[in-house]
Structures are given as C-alpha cells and as structure tokens.
Tab-separated table of C-alpha atoms (C1' of nucleotides) in Angstrom:
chain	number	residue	atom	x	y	z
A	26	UNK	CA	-75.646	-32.980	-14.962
A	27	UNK	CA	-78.600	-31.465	-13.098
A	28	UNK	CA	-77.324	-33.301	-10.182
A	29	UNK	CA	-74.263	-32.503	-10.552
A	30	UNK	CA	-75.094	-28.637	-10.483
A	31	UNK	CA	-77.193	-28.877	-7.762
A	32	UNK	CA	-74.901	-30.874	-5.554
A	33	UNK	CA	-73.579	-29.480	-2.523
A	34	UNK	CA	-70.735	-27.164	-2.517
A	35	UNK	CA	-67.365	-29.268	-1.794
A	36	UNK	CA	-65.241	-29.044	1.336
A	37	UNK	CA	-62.436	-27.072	-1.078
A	38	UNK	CA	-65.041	-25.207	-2.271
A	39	UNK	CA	-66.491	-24.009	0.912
A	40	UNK	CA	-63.331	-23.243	2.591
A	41	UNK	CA	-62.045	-21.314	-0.876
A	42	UNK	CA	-64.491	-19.234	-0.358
A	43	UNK	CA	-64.525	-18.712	3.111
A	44	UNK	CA	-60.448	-17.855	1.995
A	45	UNK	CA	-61.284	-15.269	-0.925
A	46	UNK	CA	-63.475	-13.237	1.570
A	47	UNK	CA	-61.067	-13.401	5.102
A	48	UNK	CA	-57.454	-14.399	3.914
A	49	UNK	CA	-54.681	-12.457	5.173
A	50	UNK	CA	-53.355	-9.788	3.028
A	51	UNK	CA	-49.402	-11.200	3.194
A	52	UNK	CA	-46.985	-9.662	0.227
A	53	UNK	CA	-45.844	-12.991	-0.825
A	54	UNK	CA	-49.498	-13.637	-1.988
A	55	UNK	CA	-50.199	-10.436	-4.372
A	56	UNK	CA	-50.371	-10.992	-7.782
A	57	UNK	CA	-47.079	-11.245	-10.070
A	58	UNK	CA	-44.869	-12.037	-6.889
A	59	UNK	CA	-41.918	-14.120	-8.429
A	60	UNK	CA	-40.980	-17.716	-7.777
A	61	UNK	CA	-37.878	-16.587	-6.109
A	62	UNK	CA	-39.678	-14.486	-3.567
A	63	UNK	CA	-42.278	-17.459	-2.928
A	64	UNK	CA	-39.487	-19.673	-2.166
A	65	UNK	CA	-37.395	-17.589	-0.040
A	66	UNK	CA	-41.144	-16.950	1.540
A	67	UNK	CA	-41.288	-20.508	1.983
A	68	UNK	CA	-38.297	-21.356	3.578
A	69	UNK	CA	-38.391	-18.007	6.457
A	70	UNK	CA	-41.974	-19.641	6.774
A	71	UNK	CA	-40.092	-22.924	8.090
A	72	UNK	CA	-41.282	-22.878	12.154
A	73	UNK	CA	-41.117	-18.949	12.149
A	74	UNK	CA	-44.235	-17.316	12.474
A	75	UNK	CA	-45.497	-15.052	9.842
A	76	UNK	CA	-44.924	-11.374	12.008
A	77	UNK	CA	-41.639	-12.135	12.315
A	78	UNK	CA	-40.697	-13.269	8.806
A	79	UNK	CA	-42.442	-9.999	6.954
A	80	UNK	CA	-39.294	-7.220	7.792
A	81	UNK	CA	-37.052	-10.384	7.494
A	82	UNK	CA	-38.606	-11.219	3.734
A	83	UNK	CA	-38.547	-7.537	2.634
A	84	UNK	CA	-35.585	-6.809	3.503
A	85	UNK	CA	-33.820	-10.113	1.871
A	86	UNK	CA	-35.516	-9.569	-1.026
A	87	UNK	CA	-34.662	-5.907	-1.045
A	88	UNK	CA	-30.586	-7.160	-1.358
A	89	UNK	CA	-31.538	-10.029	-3.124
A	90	UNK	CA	-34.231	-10.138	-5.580
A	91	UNK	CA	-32.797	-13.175	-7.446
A	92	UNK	CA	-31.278	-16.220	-7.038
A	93	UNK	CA	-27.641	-15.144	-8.822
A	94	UNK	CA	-27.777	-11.951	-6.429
A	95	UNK	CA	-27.376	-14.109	-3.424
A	96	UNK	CA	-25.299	-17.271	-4.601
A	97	UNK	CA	-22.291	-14.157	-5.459
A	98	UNK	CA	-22.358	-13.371	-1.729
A	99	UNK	CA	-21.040	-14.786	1.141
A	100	UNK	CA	-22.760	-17.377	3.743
A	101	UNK	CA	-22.207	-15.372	6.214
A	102	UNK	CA	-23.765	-12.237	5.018
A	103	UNK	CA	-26.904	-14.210	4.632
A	104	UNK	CA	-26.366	-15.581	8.143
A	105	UNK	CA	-26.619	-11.752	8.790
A	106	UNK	CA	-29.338	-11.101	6.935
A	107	UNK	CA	-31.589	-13.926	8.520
A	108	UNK	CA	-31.408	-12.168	11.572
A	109	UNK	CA	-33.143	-13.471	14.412
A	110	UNK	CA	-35.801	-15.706	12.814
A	111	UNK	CA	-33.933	-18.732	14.616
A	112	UNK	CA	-32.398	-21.771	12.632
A	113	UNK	CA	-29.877	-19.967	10.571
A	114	UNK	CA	-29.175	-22.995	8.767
A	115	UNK	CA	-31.996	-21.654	6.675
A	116	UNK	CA	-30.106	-19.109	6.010
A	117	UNK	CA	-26.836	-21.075	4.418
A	118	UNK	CA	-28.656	-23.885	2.365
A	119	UNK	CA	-30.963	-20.927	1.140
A	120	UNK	CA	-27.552	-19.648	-0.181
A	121	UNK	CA	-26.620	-22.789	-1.042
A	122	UNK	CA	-29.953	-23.617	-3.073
A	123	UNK	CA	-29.546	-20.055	-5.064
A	124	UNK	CA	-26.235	-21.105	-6.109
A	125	UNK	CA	-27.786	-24.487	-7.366
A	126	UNK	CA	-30.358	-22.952	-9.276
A	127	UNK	CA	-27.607	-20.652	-11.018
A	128	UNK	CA	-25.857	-23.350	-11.654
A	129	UNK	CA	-28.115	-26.515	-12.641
A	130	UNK	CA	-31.345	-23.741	-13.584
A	131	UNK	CA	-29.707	-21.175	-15.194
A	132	UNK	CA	-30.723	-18.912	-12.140
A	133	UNK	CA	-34.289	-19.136	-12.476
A	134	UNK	CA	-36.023	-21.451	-9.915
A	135	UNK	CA	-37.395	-24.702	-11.711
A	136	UNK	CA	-41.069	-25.711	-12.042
A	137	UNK	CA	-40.479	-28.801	-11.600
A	138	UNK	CA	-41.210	-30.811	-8.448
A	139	UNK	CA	-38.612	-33.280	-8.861
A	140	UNK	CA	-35.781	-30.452	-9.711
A	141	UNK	CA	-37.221	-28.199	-6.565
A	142	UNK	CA	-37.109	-31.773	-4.063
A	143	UNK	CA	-33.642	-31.773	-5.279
A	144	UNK	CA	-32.527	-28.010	-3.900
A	145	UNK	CA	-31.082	-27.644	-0.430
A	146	UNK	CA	-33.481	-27.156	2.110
A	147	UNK	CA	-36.052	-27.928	-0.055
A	148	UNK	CA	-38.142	-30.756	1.234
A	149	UNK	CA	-41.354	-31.934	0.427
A	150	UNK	CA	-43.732	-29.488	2.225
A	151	UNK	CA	-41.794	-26.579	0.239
A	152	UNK	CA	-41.221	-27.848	-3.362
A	153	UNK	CA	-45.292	-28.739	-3.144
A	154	UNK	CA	-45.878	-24.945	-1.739
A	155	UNK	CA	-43.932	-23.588	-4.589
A	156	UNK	CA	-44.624	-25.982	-7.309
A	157	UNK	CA	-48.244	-24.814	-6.424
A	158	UNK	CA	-48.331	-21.167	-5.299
A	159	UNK	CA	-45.524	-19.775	-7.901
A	160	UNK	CA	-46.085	-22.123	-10.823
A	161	UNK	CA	-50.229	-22.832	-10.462
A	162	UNK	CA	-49.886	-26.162	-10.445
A	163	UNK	CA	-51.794	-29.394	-8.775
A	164	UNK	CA	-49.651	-30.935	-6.433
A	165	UNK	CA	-51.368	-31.668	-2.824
A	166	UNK	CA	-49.736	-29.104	-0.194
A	167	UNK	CA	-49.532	-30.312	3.113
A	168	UNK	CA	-47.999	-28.650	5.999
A	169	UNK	CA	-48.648	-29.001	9.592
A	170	UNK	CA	-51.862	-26.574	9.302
A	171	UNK	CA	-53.113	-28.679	6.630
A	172	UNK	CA	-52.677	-31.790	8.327
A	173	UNK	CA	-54.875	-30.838	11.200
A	174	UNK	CA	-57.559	-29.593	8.800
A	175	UNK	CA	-57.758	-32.493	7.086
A	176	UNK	CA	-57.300	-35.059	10.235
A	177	UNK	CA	-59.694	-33.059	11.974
A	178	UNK	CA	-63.054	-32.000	9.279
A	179	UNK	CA	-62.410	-35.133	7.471
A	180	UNK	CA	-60.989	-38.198	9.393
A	181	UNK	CA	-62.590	-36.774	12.794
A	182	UNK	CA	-59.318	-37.510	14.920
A	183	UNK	CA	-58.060	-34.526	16.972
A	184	UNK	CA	-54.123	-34.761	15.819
A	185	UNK	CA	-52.679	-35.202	13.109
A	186	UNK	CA	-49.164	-37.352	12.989
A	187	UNK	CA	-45.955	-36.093	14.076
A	188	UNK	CA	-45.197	-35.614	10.335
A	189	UNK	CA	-46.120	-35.580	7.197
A	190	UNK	CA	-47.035	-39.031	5.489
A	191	UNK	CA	-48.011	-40.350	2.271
A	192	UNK	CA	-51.333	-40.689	3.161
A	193	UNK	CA	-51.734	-37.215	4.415
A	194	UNK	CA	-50.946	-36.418	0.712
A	195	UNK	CA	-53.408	-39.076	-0.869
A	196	UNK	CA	-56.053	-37.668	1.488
A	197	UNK	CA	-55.338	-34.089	0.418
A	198	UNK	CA	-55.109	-34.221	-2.830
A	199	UNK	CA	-58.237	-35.873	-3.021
A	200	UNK	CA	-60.019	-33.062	-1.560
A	201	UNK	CA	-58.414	-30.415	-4.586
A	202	UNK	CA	-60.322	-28.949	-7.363
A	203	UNK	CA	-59.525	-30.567	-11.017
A	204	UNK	CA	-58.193	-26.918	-12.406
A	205	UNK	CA	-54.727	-26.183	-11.229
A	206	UNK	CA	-55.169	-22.855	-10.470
A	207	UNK	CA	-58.170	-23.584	-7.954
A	208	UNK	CA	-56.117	-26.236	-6.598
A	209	UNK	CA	-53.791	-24.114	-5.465
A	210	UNK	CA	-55.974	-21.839	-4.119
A	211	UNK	CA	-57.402	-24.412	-2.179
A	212	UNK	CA	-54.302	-25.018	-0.963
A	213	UNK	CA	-53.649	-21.681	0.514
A	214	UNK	CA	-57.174	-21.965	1.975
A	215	UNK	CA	-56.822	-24.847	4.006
A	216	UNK	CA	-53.546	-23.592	5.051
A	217	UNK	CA	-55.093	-20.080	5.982
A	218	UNK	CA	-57.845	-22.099	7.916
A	219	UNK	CA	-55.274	-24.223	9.812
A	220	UNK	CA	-53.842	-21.079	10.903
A	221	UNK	CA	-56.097	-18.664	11.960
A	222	UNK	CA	-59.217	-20.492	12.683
A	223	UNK	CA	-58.560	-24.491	13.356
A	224	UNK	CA	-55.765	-23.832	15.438
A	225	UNK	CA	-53.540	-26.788	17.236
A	226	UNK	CA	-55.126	-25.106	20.583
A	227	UNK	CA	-58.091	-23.128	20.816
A	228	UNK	CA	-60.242	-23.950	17.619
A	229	UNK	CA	-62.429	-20.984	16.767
A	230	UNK	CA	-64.950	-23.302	15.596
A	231	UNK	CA	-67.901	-20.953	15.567
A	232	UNK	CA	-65.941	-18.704	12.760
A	233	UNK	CA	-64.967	-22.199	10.365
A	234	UNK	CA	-66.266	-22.380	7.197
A	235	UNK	CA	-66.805	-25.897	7.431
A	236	UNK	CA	-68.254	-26.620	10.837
A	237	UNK	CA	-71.488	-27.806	9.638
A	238	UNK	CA	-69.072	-30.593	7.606
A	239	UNK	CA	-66.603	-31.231	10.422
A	240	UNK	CA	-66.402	-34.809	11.213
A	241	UNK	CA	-64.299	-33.737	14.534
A	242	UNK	CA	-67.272	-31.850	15.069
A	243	UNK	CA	-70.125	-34.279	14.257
A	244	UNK	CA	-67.967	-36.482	16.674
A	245	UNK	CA	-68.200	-34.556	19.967
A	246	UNK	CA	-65.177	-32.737	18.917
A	247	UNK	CA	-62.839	-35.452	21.248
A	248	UNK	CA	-60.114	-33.404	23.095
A	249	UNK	CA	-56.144	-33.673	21.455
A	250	UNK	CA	-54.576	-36.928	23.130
A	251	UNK	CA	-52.385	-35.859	26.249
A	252	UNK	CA	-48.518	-34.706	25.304
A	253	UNK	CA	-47.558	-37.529	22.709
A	254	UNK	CA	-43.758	-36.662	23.064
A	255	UNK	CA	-42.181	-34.612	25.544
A	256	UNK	CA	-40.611	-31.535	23.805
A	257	UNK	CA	-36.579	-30.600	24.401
A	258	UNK	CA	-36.421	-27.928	26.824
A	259	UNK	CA	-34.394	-24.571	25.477
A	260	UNK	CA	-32.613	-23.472	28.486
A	261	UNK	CA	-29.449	-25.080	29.174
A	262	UNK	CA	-29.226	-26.396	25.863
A	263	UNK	CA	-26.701	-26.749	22.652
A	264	UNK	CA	-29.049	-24.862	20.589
A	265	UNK	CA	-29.370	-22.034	23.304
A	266	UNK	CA	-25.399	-22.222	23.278
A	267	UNK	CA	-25.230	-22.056	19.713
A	268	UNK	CA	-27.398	-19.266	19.466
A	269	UNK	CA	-25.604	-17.278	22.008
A	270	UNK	CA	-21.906	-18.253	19.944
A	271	UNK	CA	-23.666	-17.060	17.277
A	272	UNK	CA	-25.143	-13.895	18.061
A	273	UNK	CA	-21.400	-12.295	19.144
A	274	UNK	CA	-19.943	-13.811	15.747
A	275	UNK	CA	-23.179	-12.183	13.725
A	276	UNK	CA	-22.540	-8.484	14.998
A	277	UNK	CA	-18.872	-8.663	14.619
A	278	UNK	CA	-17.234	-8.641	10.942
A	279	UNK	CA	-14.483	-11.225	10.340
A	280	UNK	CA	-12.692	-12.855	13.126
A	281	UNK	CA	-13.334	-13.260	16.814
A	282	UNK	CA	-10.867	-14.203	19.595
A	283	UNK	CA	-12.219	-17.444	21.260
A	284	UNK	CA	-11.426	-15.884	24.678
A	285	UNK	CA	-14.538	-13.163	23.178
A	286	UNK	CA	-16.569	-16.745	22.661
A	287	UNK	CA	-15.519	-18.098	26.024
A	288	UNK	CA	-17.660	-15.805	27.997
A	289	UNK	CA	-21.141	-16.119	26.630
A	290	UNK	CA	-21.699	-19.535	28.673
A	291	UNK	CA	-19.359	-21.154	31.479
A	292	UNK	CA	-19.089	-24.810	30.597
A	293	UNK	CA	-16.418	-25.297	28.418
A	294	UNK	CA	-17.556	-28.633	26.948
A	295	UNK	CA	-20.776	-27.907	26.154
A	296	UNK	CA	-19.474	-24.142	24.478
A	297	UNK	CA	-16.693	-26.348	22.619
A	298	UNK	CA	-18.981	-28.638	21.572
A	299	UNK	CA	-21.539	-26.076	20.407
A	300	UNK	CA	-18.882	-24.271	18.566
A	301	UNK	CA	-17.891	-27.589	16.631
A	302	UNK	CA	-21.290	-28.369	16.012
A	303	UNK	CA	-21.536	-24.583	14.429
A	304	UNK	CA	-18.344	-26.098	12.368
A	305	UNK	CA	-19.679	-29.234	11.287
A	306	UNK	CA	-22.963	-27.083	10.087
A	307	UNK	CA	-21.150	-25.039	7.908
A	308	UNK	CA	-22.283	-21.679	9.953
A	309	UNK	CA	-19.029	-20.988	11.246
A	310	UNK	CA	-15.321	-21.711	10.208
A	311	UNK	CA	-11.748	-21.572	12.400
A	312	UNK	CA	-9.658	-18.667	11.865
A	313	UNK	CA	-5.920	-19.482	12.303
A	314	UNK	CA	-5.176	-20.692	15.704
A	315	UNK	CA	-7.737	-19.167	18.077
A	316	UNK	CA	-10.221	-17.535	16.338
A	317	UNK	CA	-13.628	-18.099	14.376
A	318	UNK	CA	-16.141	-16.483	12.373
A	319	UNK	CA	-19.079	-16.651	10.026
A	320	UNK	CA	-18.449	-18.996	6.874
A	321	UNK	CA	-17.089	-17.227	3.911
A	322	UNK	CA	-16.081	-13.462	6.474
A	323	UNK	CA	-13.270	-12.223	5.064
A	324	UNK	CA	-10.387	-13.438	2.380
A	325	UNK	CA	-10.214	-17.520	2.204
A	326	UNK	CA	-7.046	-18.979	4.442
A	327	UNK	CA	-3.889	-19.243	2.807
A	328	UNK	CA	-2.041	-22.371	3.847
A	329	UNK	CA	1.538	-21.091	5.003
A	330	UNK	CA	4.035	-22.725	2.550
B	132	DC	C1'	-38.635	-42.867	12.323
B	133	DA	C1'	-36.798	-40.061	16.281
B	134	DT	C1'	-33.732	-36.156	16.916
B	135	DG	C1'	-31.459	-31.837	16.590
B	136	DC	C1'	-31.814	-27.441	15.032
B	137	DG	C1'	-33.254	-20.784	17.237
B	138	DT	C1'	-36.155	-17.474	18.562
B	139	DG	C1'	-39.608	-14.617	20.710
B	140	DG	C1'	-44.582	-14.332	21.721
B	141	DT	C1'	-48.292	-15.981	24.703
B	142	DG	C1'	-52.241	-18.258	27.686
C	89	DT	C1'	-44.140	-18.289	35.408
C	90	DC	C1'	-43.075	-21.328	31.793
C	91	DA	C1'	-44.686	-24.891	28.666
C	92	DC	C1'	-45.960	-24.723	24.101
C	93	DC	C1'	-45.521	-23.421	20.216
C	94	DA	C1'	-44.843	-21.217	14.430
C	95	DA	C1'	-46.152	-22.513	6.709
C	96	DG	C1'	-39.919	-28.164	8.105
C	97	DC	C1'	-35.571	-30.198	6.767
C	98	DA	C1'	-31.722	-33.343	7.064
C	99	DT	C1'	-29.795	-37.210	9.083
DNA sequence: CATGCGTGGTG
DNA sequence: TCACCAAGCAT
C-alpha cells in the first residue's frame, strides 16, 4: 500500500491534471448542462471545428432545448438551423434521433450505450462521448484526438488508423481511472490534449503534460508516414454541387423553380445528379412537376384524385 | 473496409 | 496559392 501511494502518477492522471488547470472553457462542459445539449454538442462536433459550432449550438438549443421541441418541427427548419457547419445530414438524423427518443425514450435521451448506438447518427464515438460526459459513466471515448494520443505517448507510432478500432478502445480504456466520474474526465483530457497540444501537425510538445512519458518521444519522435490516402478534392465536386443546390433552397421558404436550381452550376448531369442525391438523402423533396425544396417546407402533397 | 458526405480557416 | 484539415456516421 506504501507502494502503491508512492507510485508514480498515471498517464490519466497526469494529463487530468494538466486538463483541470488549461482546459478550454466550452458551454457544453459547465456544470448541470443536460444530456440533450451534450448530444446535440456531440453531433455539431462531428468534423466541424469547435469556433464554428458555439453560435450554431446556442442558438439550436435556444429553439430547441429538448428533444420533443425539435422532433414537432420540420426537417427542413433544422436544415436551416444547422446553418453552414457543412454536412447537413447532421442536421435531419439529429431530427430524426429527437423524434426516436420521444418516441422509444419518452423524450429524455437514454443512458444507455446500447439504446444511444441505436439513435440516428449516433455511432460509436458519440454514444461513448455521451454515455460518459452526460451520464458519468466508464465507457472508453475515443475519437480521432484520442487516437493520436494514445498511438502516439503510448504505442510510439506517429498515426493512428484511418478509424476507430476495437483495439483503440481496449487500449484506452485501459489507461481510465476505476471511478466513473474520473474516467470521464480523463476522457475529456485526452481529448483536450489531442486538440490543442498533440496536434495531427505541429505537436506542441514542449507544453504536453506527458512528454517526459511519451513513447513517440522516447523514440526520436519518427515523422507521420507520407499521405496514406489521397483526400477527394472539393472543387468540381457533388458535394460542392450539393452544397451550392442547397444553399438557394435554405434561404428560400417552400418551393423553388428548378430553372432557379439550374443556374448555380452548368453541367446538367452532375446538378441532376446532385439534386437526386439531395433526394435520396432525405434533405430535399420534389414539388409537383418542376420544383423542389427542403424536406417537410410547406403542407404535405396531395395526390390529385 | 473504402467512400461519400460541407464548410471555412490556415500554414 | 491550395492542400489539409476539424470531437464521425452510414453504407
């Protein structure tokens, strides 16, 4: 036992602390924030940075502070809502997850991870995230900041996988505090660190908590291997199309003309095919013969009898 | 398991 | 300038 209190701190440990003294001050992490607010959090969080999603978050939360609020309105006024934090299909299964916690939750957000896997656009990085940071519990959370962390001060490699893996869980959670509740502040902690200090790019090793641990460190700190998959250019693409389509049919109410859609990019089978794909997504729906708008904009279509 | 899916800031 | 992202998810 002597031992044991004399031990050196442990990696959670270290990097909690380093957390309690230099962590952000973000809203969705003061005291007595609600599991709704953490998920919706969450979810903005999804490849958006953190500037961008504050107004965004405030705001949503402002119209809808609970999971009923939003399932009684219409996809596309969330589609609204979510702005310009990119991938509005956030924005519709977040809808679409509110209604499924009215409905199989009685409109308050489970605790469970197995019910929270089970909501749209909840996958396995989130449910974890809230599981932990809304309901104290001890799940391993493991995002991409948390996989370099880990692959980095622990397994000494400069990269972490393209995604998240079973054993980037095992290897996390082995790292956690036994008490829940420091668990998931650890959590937080290595996700702060991934963030602001052991960045994908320029490392700020000399500020880390943990350098003196850091088996990428002790190792000569080895350079990230060279591009391991070439990333889809933006310009020229469906998603740039998409985006375009969809910023004309977010600042008009109800309907628009297709000829309105026709002139935001010249190649009519990529813009028809964009539009379809908007379709098939559930972001957008056809409006009689030539006309579209967001999902849910106006009274439902009456078939002509 | 590789892809597709938005957007705006930055070195 | 422009490649590279930034707390993933669904298929």
């Amino acid at each position: 036992m002597i031992g044991n209190a004399m031990s050196e701190p442990t990696f959670a440990t270290l990097v909690s602390r380093w957390y309690e003294r230099n962590a952000r001050d973000l809203p969705w992490r003061e005291p007595g924030v609600g599991a709704w607010a953490i998920l919706v959090s969450e979810v903005m969080l999804q490849q958006t940075p953190v500037v961008r999603v504050l107004p965004a978050w405030r705001a949503w939360l402002d119209r809808w502070p609970t999971p009923a609020a939003l399932a009684e309105d219409t996809p596309a006024e969330a589609i609204r809502m979510w702005g310009r934090l990119g991938y509005p299909r956030r924005a519709v299964r977040l809808r679409d997850c509110a209604v499924a916690i009215v409905e199989r939750h009685g409109g308050e957000v489970p605790d469970r991870l197995d019910q929270l896997l089970a909501l749209p656009g909840v996958g396995t990085y989130t449910a974890r995230a809230v599981a932990a940071f809304a309901f104290s519990q001890r799940h391993p959370v493991v995002d991409t900041n948390v996989r370099r962390v880990v692959c980095r001060a622990i397994a000494g490699e400069p990269d972490a996988g393209p995604a998240t893996r079973p054993a980037d869980l095992v290897a996390t959670e082995k790292l956690l505090p036994a008490e829940p509740a420091a668990a998931a502040l650890a959590s937080a902690a290595f996700m702060e660190l991934g963030a602001v200090i052991c960045t994908a790019r320029s490392p700020r090793c000399a500020m880390c908590p943990v350098e003196s641990v850091c088996a990428w460190r002790a190792s000569g700190q080895e350079a990230p291997s060279g591009p391991s998959r070439r990333p889809q250019r933006y310009a020229g693409t469906d998603r740039q199309v998409r985006g375009l389509l969809l910023a004309v049919l977010r600042e008009t109410t109800g309907p628009v003309p297709h000829q309105r859609l026709d002139q935001v990019w010249p190649d009519d089978v990529q813009r028809t095919r964009a539009l379809a794909g908007l379709v098939t997504d559930g972001l957008v729906e056809p409006v009689g013969e030539d006309s579209f708008r967001l999902l849910g904009d106006g009274p439902p279509m009456v078939p002509l009898s």
